[in-house]
PDB file of C-alpha atoms in Angstrom:
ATOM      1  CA  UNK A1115      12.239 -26.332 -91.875  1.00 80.00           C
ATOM      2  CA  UNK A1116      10.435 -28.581 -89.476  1.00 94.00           C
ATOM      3  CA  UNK A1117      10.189 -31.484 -91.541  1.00 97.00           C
ATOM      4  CA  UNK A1118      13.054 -33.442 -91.411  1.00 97.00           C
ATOM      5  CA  UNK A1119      12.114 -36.632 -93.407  1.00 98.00           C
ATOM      6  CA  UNK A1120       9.071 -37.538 -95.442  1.00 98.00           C
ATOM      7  CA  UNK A1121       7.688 -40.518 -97.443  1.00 98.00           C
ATOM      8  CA  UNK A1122       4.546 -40.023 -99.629  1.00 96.00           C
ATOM      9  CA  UNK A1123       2.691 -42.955-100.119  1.00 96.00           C
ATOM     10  CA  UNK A1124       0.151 -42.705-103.430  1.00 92.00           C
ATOM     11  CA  UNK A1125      -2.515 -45.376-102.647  1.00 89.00           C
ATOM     12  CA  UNK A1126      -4.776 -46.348-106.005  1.00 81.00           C
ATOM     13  CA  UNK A1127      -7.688 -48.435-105.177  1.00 69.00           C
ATOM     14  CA  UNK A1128      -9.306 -50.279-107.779  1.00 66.00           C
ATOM     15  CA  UNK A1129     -12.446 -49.101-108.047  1.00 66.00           C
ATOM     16  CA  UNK A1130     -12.072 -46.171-105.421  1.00 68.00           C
ATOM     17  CA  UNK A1131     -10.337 -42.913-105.204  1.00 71.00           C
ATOM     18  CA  UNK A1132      -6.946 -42.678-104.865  1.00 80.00           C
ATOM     19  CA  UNK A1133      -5.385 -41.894-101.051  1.00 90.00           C
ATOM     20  CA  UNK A1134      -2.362 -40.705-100.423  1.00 94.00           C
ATOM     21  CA  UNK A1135      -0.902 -40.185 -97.189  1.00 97.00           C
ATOM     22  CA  UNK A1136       2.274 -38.094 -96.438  1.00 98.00           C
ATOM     23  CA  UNK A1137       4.016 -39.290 -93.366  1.00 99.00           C
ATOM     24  CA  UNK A1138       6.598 -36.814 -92.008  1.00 98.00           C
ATOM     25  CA  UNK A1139       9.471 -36.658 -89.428  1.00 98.00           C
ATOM     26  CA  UNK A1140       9.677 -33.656 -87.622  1.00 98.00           C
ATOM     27  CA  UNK A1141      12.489 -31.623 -86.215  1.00 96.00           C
ATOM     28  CA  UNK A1142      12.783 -32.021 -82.721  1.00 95.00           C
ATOM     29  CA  UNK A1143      10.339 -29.780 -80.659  1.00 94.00           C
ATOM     30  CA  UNK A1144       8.221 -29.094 -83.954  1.00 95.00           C
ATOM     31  CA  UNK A1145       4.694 -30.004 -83.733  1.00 95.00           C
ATOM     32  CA  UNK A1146       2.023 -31.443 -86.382  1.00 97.00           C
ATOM     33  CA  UNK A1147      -0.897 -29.419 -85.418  1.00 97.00           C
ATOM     34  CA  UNK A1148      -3.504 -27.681 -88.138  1.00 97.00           C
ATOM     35  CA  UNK A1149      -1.231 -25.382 -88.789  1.00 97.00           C
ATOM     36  CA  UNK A1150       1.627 -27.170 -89.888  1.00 97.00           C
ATOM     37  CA  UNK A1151      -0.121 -29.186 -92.046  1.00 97.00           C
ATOM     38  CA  UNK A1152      -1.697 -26.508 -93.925  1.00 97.00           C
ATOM     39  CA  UNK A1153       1.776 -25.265 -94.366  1.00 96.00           C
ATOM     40  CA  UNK A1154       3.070 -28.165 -95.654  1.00 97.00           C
ATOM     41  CA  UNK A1155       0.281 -29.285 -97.953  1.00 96.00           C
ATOM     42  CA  UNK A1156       0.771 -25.114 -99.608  1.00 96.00           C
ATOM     43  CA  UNK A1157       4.195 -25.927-100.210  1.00 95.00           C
ATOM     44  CA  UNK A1158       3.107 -28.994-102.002  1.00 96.00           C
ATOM     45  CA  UNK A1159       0.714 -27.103-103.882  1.00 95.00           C
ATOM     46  CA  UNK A1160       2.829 -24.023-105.091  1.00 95.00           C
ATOM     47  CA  UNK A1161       6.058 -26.258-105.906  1.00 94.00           C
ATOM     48  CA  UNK A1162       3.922 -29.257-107.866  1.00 92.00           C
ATOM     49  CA  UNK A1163       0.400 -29.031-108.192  1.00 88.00           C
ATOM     50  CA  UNK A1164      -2.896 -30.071-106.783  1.00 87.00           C
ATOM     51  CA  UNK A1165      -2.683 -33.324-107.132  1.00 88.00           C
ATOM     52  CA  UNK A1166       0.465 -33.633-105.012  1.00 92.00           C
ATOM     53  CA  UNK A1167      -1.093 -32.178-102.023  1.00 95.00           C
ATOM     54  CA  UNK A1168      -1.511 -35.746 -99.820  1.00 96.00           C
ATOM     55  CA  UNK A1169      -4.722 -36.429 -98.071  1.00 94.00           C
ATOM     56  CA  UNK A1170      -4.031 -36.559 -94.516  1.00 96.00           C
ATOM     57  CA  UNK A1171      -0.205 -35.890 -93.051  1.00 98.00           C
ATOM     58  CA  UNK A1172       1.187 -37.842 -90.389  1.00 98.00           C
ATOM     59  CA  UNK A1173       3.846 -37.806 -87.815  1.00 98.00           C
ATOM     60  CA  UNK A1174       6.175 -40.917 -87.679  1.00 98.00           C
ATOM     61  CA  UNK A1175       8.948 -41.076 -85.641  1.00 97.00           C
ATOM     62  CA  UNK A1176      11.473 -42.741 -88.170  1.00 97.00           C
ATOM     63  CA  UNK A1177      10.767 -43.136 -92.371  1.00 98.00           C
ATOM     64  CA  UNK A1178      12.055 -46.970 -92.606  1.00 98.00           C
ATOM     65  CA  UNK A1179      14.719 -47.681 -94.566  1.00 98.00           C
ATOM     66  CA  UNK A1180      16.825 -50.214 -96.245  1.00 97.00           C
ATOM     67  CA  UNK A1181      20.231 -51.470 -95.054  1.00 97.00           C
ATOM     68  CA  UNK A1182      21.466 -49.190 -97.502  1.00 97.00           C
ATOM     69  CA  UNK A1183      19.712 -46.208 -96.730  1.00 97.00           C
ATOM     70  CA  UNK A1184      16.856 -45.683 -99.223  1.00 98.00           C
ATOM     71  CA  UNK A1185      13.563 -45.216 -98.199  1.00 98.00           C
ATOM     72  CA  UNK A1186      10.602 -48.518 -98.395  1.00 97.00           C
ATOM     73  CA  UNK A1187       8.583 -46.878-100.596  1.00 96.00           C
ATOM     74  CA  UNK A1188       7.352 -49.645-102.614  1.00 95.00           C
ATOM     75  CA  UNK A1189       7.286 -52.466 -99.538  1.00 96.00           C
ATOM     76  CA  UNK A1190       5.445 -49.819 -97.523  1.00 97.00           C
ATOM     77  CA  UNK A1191       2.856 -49.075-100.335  1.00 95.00           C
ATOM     78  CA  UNK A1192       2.053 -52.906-100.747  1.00 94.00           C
ATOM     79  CA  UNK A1193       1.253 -53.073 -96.612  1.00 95.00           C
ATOM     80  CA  UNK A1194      -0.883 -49.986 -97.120  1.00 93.00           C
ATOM     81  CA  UNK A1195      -2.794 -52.204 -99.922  1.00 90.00           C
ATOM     82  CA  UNK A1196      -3.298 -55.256 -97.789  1.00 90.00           C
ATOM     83  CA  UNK A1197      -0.045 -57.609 -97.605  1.00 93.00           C
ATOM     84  CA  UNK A1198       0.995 -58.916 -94.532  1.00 94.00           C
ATOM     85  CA  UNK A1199       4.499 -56.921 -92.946  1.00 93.00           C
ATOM     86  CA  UNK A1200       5.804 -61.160 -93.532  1.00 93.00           C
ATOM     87  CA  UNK A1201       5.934 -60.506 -97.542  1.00 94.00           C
ATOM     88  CA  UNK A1202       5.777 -56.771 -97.416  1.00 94.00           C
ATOM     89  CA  UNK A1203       9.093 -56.346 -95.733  1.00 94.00           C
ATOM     90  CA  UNK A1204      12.034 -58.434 -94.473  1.00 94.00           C
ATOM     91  CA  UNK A1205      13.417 -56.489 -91.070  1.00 93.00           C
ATOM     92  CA  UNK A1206      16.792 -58.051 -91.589  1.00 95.00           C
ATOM     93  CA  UNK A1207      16.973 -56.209 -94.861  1.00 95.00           C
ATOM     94  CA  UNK A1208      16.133 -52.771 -92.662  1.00 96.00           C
ATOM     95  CA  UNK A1209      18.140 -50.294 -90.885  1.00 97.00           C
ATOM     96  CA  UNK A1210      15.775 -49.525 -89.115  1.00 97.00           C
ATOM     97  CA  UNK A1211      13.245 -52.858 -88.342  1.00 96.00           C
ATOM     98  CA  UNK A1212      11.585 -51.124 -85.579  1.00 95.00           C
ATOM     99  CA  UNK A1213       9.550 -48.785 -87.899  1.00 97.00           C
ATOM    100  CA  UNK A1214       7.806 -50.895 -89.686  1.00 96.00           C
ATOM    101  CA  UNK A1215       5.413 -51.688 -86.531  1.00 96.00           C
ATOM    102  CA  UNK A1216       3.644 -48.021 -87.010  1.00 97.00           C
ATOM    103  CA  UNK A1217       2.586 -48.862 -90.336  1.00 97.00           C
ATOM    104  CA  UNK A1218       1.669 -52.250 -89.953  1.00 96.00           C
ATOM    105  CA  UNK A1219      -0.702 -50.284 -87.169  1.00 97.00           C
ATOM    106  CA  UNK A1220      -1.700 -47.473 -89.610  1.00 97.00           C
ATOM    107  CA  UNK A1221      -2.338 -50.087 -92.345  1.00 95.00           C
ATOM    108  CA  UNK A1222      -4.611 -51.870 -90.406  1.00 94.00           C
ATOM    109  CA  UNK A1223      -6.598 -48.548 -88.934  1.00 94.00           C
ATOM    110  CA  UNK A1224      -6.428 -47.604 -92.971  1.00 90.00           C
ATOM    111  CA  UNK A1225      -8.053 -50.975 -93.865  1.00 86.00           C
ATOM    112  CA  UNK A1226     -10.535 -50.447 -91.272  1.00 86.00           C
ATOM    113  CA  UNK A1227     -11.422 -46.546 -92.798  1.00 83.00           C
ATOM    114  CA  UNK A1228     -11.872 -48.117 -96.210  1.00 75.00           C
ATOM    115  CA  UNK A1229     -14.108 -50.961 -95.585  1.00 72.00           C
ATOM    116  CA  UNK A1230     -16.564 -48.238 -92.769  1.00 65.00           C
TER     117      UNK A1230
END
């Protein structure tokens, strides 16, 4: 009940093991502490499996979407993986162009975890 939106993000690295973030909107006045996201990655476990529960799980304020309302899975996967936001995503073809600046952020921290 305190997740309000969610896009899960499965990130295969050639050579490496997979990542997969699960970013999360939350209800308003819900929190994301340790507790939360235990909760959330159980649910993930005992509905699907293992192998659905994401590695980390992290607060956005807004999923982005397309003019028409469907989440950017696949543009936001291909920032994750290294393309610039220029051919990852076109803001005029987004509801919501102001959301894409927290994962061009997170991709970059990401990129900077991977290569440590």
């Amino acid at each position: 009940p305190e997740v309000r939106d969610s896009l899960v993000i499965d990130l295969e690295f050639l050579g490496r093991p997979s990542f997969m973030p699960l970013f999360v909107v939350l209800q308003s006045g819900a929190v994301l502490d340790e507790a939360l996201q235990e909760r959330i990655k159980q649910q993930i476990r005992s509905r699907a499996s293992a192998r659905h529960v994401p590695n980390e799980v992290v607060q956005v304020a807004e999923i982005p979407r397309t003019l028409s309302g469907k989440k950017m899975e696949v543009p936001i996967r291909k920032l994750l993986l290294g393309s610039s936001p220029e051919k990852a995503a076109s803001p005029d073809a987004m509801q919501n162009p102001g959301s894409l600046e927290f994962f061009v952020q997170y991709a970059k921290a990401l990129k900077d975890r991977m290569h440590a």
